[in-house]
PDB file of C-alpha atoms in Angstrom:
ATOM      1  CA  UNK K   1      86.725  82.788  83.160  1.00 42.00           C
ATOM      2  CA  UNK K   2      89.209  82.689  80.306  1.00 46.00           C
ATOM      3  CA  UNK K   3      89.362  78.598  80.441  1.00 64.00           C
ATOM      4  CA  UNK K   4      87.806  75.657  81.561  1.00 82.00           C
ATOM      5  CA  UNK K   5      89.931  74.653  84.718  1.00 97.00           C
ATOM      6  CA  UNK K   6      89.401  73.990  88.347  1.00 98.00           C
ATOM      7  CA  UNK K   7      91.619  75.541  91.076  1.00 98.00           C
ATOM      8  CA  UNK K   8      91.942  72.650  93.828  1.00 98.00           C
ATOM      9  CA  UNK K   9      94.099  73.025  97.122  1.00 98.00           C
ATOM     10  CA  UNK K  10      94.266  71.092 100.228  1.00 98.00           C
ATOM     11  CA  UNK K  11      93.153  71.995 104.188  1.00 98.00           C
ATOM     12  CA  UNK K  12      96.569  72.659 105.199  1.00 97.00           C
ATOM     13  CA  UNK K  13      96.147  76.269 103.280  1.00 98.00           C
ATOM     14  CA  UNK K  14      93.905  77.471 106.631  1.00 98.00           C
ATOM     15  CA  UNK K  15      91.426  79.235 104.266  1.00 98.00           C
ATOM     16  CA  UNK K  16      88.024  78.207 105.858  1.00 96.00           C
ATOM     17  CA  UNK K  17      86.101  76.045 103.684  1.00 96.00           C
ATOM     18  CA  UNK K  18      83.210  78.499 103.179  1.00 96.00           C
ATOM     19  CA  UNK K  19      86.082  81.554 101.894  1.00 98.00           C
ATOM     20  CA  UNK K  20      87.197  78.505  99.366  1.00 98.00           C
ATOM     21  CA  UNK K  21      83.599  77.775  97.771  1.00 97.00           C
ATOM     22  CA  UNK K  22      83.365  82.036  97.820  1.00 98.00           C
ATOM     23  CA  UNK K  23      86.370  81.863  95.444  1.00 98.00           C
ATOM     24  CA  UNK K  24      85.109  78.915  93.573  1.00 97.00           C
ATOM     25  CA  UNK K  25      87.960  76.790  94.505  1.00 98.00           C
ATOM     26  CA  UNK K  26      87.690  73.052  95.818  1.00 98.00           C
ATOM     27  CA  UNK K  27      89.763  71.281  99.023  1.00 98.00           C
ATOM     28  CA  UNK K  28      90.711  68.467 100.002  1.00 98.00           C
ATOM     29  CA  UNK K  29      91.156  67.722 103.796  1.00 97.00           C
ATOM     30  CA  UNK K  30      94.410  66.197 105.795  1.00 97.00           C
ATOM     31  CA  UNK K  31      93.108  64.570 109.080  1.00 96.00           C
ATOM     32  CA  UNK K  32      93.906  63.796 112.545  1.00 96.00           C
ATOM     33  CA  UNK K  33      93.549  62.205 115.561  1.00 95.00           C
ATOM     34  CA  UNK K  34      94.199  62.406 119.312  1.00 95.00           C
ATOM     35  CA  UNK K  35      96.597  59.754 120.439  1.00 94.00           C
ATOM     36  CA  UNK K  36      94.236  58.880 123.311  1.00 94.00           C
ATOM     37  CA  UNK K  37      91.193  57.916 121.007  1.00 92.00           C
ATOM     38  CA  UNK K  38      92.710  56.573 117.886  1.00 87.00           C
ATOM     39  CA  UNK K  39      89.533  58.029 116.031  1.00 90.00           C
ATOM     40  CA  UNK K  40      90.548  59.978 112.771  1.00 94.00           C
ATOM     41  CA  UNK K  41      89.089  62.953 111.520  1.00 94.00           C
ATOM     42  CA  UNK K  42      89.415  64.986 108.739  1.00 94.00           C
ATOM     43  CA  UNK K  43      90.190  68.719 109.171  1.00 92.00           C
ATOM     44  CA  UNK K  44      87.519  71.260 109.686  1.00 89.00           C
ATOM     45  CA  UNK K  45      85.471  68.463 111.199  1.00 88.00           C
ATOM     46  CA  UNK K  46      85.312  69.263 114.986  1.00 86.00           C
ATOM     47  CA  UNK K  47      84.999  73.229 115.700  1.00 93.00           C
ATOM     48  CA  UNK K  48      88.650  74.752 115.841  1.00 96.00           C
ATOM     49  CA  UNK K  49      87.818  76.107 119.769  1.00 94.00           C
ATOM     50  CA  UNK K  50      87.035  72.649 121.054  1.00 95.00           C
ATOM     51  CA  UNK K  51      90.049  71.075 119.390  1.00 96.00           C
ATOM     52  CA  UNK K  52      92.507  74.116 120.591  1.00 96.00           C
ATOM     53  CA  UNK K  53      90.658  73.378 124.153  1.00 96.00           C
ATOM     54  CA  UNK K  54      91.795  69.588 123.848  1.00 95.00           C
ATOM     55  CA  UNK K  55      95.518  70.823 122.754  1.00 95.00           C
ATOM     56  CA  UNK K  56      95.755  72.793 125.847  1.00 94.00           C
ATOM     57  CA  UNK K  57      94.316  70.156 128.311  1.00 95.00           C
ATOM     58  CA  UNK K  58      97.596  67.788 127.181  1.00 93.00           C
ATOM     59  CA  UNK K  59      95.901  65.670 124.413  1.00 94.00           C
ATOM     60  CA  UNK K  60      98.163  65.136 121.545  1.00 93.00           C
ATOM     61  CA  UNK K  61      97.464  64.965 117.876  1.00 93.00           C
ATOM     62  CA  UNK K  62      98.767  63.542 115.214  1.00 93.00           C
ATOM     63  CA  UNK K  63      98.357  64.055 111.544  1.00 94.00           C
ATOM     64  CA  UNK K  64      98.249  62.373 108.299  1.00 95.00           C
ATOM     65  CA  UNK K  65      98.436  63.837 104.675  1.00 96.00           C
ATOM     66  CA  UNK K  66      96.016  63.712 101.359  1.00 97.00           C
ATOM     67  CA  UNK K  67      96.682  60.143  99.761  1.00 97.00           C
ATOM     68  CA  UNK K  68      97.055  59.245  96.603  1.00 98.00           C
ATOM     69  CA  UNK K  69      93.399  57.345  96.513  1.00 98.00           C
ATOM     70  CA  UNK K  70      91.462  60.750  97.740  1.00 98.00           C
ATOM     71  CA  UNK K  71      93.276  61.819  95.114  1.00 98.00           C
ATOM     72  CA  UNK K  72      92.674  59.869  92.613  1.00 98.00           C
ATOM     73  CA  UNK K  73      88.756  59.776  92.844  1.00 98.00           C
ATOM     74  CA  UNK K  74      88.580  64.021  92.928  1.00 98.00           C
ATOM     75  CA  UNK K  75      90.584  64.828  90.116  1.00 98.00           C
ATOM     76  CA  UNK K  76      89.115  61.886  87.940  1.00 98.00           C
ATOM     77  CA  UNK K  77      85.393  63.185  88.460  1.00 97.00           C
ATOM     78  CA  UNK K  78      86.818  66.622  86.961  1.00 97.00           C
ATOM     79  CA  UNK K  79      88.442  65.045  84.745  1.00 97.00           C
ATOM     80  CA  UNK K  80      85.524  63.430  83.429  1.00 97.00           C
ATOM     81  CA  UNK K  81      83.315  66.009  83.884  1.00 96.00           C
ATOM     82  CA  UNK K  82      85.856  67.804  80.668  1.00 96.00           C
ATOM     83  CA  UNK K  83      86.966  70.404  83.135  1.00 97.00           C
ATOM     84  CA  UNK K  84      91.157  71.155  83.536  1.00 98.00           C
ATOM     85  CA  UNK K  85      92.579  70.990  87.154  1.00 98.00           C
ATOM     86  CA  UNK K  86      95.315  73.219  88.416  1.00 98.00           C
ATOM     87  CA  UNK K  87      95.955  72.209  92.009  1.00 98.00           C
ATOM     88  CA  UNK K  88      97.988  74.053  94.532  1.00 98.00           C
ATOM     89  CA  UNK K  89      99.461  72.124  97.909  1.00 98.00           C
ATOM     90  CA  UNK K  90     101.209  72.232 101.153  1.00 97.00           C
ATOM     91  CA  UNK K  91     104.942  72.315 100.983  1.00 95.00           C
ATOM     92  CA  UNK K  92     106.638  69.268 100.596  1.00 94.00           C
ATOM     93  CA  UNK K  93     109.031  70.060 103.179  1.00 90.00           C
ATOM     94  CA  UNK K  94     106.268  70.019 105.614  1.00 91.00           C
ATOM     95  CA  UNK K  95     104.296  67.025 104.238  1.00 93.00           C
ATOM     96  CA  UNK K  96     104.463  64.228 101.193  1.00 96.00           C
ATOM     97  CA  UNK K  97     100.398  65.469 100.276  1.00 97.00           C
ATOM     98  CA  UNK K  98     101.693  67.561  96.926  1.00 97.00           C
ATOM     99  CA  UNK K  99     103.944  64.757  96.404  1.00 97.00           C
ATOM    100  CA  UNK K 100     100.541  62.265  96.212  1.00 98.00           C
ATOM    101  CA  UNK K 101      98.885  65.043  94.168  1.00 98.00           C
ATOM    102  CA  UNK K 102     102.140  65.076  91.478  1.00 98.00           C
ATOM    103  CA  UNK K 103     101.404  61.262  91.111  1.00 98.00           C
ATOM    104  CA  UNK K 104      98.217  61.090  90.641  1.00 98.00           C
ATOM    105  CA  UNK K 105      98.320  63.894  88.303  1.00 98.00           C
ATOM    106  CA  UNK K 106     100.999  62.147  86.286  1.00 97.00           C
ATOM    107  CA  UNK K 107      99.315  59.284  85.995  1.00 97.00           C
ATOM    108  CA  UNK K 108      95.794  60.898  85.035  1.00 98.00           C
ATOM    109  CA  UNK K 109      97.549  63.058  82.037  1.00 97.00           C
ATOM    110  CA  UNK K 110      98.117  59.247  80.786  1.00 95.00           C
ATOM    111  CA  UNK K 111      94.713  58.631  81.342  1.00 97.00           C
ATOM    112  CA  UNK K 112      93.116  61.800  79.783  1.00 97.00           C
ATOM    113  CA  UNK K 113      95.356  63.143  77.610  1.00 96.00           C
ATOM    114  CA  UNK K 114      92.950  65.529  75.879  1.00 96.00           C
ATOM    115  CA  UNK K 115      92.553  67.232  79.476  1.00 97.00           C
ATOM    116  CA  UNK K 116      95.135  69.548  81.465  1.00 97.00           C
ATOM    117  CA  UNK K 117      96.230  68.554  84.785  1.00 98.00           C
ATOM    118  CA  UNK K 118      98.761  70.722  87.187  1.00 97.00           C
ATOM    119  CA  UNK K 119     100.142  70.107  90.527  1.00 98.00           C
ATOM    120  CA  UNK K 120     102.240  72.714  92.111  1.00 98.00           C
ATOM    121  CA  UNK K 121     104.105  72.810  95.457  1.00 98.00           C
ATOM    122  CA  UNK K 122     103.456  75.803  96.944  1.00 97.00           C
ATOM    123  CA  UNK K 123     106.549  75.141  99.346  1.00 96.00           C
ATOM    124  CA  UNK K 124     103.756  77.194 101.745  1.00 96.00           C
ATOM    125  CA  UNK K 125     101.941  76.230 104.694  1.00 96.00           C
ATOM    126  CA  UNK K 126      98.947  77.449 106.404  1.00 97.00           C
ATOM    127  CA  UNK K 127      97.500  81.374 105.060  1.00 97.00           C
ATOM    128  CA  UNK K 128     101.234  81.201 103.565  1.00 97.00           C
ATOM    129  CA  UNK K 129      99.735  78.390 101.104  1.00 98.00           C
ATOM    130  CA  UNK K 130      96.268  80.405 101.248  1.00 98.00           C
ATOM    131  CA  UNK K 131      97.511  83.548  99.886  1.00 98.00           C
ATOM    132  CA  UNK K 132      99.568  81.242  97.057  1.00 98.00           C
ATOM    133  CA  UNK K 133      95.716  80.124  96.568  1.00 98.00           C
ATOM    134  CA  UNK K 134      94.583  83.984  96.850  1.00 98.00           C
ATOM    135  CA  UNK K 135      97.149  84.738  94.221  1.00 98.00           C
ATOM    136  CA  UNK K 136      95.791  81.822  91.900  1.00 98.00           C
ATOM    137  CA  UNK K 137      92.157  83.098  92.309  1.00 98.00           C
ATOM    138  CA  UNK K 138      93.483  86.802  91.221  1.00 97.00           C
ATOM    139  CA  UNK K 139      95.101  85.342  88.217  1.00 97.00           C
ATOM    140  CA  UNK K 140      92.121  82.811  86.895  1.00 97.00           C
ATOM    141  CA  UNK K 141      89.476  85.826  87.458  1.00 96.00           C
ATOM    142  CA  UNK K 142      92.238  88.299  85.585  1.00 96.00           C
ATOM    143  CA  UNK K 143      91.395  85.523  82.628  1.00 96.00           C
ATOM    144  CA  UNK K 144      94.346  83.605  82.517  1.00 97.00           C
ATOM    145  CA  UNK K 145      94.877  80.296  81.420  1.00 97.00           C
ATOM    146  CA  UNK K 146      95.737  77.374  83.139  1.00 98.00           C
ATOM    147  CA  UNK K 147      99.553  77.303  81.492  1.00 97.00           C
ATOM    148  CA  UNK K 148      99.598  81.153  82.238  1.00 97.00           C
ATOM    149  CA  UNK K 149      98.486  81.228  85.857  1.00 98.00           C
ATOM    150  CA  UNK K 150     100.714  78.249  86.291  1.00 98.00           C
ATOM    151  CA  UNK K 151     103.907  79.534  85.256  1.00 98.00           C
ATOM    152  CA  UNK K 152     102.912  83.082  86.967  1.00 98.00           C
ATOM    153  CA  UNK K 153     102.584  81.105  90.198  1.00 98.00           C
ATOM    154  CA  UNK K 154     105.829  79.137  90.112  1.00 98.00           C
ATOM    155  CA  UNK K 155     107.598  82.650  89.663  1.00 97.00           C
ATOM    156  CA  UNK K 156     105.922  83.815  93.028  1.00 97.00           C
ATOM    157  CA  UNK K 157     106.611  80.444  95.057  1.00 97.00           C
ATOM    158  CA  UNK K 158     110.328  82.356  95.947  1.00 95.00           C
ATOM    159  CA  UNK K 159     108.524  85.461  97.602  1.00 97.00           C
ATOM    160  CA  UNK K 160     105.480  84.170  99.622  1.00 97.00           C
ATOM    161  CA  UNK K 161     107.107  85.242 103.116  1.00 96.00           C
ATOM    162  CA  UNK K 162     105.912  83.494 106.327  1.00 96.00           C
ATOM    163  CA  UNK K 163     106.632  84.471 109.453  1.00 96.00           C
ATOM    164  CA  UNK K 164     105.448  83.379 113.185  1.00 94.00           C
ATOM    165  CA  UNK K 165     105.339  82.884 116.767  1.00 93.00           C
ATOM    166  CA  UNK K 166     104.163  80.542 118.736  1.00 90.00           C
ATOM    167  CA  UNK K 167     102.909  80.782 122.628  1.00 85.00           C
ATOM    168  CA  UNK K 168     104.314  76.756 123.918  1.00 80.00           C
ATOM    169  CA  UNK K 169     107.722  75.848 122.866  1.00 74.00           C
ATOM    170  CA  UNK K 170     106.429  72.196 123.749  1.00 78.00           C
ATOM    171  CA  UNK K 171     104.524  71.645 120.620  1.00 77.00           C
ATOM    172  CA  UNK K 172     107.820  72.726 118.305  1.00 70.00           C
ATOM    173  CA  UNK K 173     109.635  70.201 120.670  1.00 67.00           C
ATOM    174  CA  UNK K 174     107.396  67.359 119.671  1.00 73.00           C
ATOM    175  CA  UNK K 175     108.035  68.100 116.123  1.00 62.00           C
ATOM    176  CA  UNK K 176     111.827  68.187 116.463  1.00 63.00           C
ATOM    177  CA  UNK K 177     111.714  72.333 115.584  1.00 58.00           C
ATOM    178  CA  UNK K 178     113.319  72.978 119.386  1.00 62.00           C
ATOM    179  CA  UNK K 179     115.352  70.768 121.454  1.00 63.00           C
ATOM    180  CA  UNK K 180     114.305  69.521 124.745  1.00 62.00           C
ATOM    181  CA  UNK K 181     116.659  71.539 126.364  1.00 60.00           C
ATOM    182  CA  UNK K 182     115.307  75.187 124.398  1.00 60.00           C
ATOM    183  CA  UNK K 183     111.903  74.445 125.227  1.00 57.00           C
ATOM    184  CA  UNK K 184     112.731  73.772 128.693  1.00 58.00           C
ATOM    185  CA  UNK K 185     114.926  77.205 129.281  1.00 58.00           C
ATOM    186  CA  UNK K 186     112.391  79.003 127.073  1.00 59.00           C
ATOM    187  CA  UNK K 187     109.447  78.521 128.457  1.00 62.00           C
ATOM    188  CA  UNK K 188     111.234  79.363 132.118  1.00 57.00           C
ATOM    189  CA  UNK K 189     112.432  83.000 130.605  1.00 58.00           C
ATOM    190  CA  UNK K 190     109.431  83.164 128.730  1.00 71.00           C
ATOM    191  CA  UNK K 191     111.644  83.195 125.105  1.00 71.00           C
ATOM    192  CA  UNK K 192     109.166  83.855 122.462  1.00 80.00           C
ATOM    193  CA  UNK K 193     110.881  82.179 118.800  1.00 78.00           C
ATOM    194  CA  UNK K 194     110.290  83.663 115.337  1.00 85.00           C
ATOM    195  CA  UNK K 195     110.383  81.216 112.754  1.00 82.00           C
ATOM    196  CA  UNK K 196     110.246  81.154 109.398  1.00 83.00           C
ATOM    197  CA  UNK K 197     109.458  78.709 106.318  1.00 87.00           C
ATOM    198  CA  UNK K 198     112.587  79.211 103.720  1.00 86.00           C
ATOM    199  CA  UNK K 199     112.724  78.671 100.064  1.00 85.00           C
ATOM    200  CA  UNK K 200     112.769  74.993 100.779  1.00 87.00           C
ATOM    201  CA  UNK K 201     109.739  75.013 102.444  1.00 83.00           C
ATOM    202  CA  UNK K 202     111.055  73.752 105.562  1.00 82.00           C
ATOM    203  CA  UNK K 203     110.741  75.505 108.608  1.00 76.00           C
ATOM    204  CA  UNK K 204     113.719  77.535 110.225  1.00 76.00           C
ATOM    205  CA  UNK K 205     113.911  79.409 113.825  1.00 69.00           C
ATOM    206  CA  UNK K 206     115.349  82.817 112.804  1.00 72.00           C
ATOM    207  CA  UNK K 207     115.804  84.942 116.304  1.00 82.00           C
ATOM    208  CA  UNK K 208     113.934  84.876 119.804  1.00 82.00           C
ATOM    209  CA  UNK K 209     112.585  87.984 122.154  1.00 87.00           C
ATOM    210  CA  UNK K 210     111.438  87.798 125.750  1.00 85.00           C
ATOM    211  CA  UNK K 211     107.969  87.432 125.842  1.00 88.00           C
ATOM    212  CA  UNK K 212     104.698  87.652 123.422  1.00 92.00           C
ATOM    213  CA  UNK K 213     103.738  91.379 122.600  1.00 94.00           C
ATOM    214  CA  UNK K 214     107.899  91.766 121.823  1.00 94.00           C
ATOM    215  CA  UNK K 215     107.306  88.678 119.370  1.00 94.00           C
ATOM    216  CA  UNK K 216     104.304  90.477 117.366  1.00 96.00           C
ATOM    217  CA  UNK K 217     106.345  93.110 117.096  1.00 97.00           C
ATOM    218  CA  UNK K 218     109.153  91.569 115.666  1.00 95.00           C
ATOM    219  CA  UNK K 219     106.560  89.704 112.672  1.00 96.00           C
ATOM    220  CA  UNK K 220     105.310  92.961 111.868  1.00 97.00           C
ATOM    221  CA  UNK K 221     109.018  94.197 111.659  1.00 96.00           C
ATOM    222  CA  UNK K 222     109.837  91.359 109.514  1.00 95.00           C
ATOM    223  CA  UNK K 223     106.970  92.885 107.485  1.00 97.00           C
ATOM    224  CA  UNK K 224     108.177  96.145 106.889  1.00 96.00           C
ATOM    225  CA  UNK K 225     111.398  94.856 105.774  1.00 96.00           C
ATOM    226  CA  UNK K 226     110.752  92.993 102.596  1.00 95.00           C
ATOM    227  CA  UNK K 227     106.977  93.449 101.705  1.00 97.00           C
ATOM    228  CA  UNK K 228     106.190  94.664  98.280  1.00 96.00           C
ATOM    229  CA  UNK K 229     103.994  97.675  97.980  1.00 94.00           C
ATOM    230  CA  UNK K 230     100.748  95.608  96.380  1.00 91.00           C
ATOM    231  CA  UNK K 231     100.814  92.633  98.659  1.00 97.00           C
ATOM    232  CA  UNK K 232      98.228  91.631 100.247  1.00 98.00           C
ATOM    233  CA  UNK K 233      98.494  90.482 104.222  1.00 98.00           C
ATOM    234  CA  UNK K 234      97.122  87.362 105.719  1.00 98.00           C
ATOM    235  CA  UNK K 235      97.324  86.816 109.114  1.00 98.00           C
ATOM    236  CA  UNK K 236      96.232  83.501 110.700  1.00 98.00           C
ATOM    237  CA  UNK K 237      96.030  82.292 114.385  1.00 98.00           C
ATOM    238  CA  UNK K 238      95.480  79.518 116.574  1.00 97.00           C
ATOM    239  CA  UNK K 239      93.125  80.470 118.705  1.00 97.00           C
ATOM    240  CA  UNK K 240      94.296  83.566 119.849  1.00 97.00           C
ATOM    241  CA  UNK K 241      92.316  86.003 117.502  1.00 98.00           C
ATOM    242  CA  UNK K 242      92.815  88.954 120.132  1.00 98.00           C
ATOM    243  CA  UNK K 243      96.730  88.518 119.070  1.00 98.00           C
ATOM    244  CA  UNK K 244      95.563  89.047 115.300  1.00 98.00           C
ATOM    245  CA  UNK K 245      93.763  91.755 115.950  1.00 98.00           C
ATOM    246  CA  UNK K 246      96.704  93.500 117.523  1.00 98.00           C
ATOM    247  CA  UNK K 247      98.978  92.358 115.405  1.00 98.00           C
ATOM    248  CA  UNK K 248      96.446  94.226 112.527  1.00 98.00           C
ATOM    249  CA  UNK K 249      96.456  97.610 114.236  1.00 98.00           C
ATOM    250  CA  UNK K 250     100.253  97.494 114.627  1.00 98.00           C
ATOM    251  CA  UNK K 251     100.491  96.734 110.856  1.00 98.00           C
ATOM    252  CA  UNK K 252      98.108  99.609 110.006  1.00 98.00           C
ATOM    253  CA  UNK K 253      99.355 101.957 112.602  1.00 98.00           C
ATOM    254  CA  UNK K 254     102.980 102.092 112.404  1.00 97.00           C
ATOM    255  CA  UNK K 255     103.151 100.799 108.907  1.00 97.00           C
ATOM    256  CA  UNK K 256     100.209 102.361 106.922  1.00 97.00           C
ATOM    257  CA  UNK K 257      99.242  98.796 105.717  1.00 98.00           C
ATOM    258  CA  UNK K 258      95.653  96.890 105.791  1.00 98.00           C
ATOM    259  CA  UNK K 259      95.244  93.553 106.710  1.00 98.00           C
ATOM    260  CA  UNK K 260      93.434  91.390 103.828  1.00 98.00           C
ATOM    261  CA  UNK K 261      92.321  88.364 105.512  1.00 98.00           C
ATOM    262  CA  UNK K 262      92.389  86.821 109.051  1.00 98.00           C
ATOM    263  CA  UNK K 263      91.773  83.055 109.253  1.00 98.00           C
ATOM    264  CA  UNK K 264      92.124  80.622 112.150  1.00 98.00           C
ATOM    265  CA  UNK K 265      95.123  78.053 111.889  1.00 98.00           C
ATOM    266  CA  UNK K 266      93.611  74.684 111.011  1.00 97.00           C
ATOM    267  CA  UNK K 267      94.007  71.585 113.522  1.00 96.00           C
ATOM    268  CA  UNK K 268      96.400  70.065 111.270  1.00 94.00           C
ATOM    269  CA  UNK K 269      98.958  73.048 111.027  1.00 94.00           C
ATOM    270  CA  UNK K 270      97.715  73.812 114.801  1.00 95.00           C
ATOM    271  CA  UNK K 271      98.640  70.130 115.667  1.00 93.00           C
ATOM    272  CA  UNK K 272     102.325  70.802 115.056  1.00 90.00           C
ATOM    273  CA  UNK K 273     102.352  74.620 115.771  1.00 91.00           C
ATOM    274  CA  UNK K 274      99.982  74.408 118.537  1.00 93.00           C
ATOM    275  CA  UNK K 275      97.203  76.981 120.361  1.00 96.00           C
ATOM    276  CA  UNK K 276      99.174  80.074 120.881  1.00 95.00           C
ATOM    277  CA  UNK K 277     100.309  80.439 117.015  1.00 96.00           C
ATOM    278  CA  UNK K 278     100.479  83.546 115.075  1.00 97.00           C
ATOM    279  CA  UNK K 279     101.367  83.840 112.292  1.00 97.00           C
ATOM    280  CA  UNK K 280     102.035  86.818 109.224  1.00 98.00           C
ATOM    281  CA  UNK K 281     102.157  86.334 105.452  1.00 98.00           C
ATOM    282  CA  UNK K 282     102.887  88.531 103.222  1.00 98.00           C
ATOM    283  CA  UNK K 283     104.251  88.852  99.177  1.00 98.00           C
ATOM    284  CA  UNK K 284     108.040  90.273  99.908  1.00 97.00           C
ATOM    285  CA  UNK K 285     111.387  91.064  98.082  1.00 91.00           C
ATOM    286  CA  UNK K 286     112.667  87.635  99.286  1.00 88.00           C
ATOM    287  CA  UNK K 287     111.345  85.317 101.957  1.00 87.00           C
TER     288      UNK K 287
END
């Protein structure tokens, strides 16, 4: 390792916490609860089967970001510890968590001004922000510095494509992605949306297809579009890993590419997204 520094992210980037401490790179969690309880937890707590099980008996969940305390008290004891931190979050069109991290950060450089400290919005969410971590894990092991894998990043932020599909229109509805009135029609034609997160970091509904194996099609399409030719390919999914795994033999098949990585969505993305979600990310021409 060329420098000193710790790579930090957050739970939202769906990389499971045991692939994180493989690439020597530390988390923080988001949380959330089921409206009927009230009880918070923090992500990765409860095994992602039961909580996709709850999701499709009707409970609801809601979430809540990293704040600025949980913060606070992680990057201090690297701080102290003389170490650098370069930390990589969820986009802030999804969520105000790398907005806490940016704060904190700001005010720590005050604090510590002989140490480093970096906080960079990925404007990615789930593998989308794990790949951006991927990427950063590359880079450090490559032996670049802080400053260097920093400013390599923000270059890359514009060309981390995501692209998905979800099975229930109902959970998009919740979140104001769908009107009433599209969920309602779609689910009754069995209208499959592809969405997108843009260069904001928001996320956009770019076209629809009648029904699901049409809609895994149309990622991997997306896919063979823009991708460069050394990207690597995440795929995540909530709970429907038999989706990913056909999604990976289209990819492979029909496009000559291999699949890096395939992680389970998170119950914080899979809160909003909800069981049913697949999703394809990928280093493209644009996003």
């Amino acid at each position: 390792m060329a420098e000193n520094y710790v790579l930090y992210t957050d739970s939202a980037c769906d990389i499971h916490p045991d692939k994180l401490a493989e690439w020597n790179v530390k988390m923080l969690p988001l949380a959330f609860l089921f409206t009927d309880t009230g009880a918070e937890q923090k992500d990765h707590e409860e095994p992602i089967d039961e909580f996709y099980k709850s999701m499709r008996a009707g409970r609801v969940a809601k979430t809540s970001c990293v704040n600025e305390e949980a913060f606070e008290s992680a990057f201090t004891e690297i701080l102290e510890a003389g170490q650098d931190i370069l930390y990589l979050g969820l986009s802030g069109g999804l969520s105000v968590t790398c907005e806490n991290a940016k704060k904190v950060a700001e005010r720590l450089a005050g604090k510590y001004p002989d140490r480093k400290i970096e906080a960079i919005d990925s404007l990615s969410a789930s593998a989308g922000e794990g790949l951006f971590v991927y990427l950063a894990v590359k880079n450090r092991d490559a032996g670049m510095t802080l400053e260097e894998n920093a400013e390599t990043l923000r270059k890359e932020i514009p060309h981390v494509c995501h692209w998905f599909t979800v099975e229930d229109l109902v959970y998009l509805k919740r979140g104001g992605r769908v009107s009433a009135a599209t969920a309602l029609l779609g689910t009754a034609l069995n209208v499959k949306p592809v969405l997108h997160v843009d260069d904001e970091g928001h996320l956009i509904k770019m076209t629809q297809v009648h029904g699901r194996k049409k809609s895994i099609k149309k990622l991997a399409e997306k896919l063979g579009e823009t991708i460069r030719p050394d990207s690597p390919i995440f795929i995540s999914n909530a709970d429907c890993i038999e989706d990913a795994e056909m999604l990976k033999d289209i990819l492979k098949n029909e496009y000559g590419k291999e699949v890096t990585l395939i992680t389970s969505i998170g119950s914080v993305i899979g809160a909003h997204a909800g069981p049913g979600t697949l999703a394809l990310f990928f280093m493209g021409k644009e996003r």
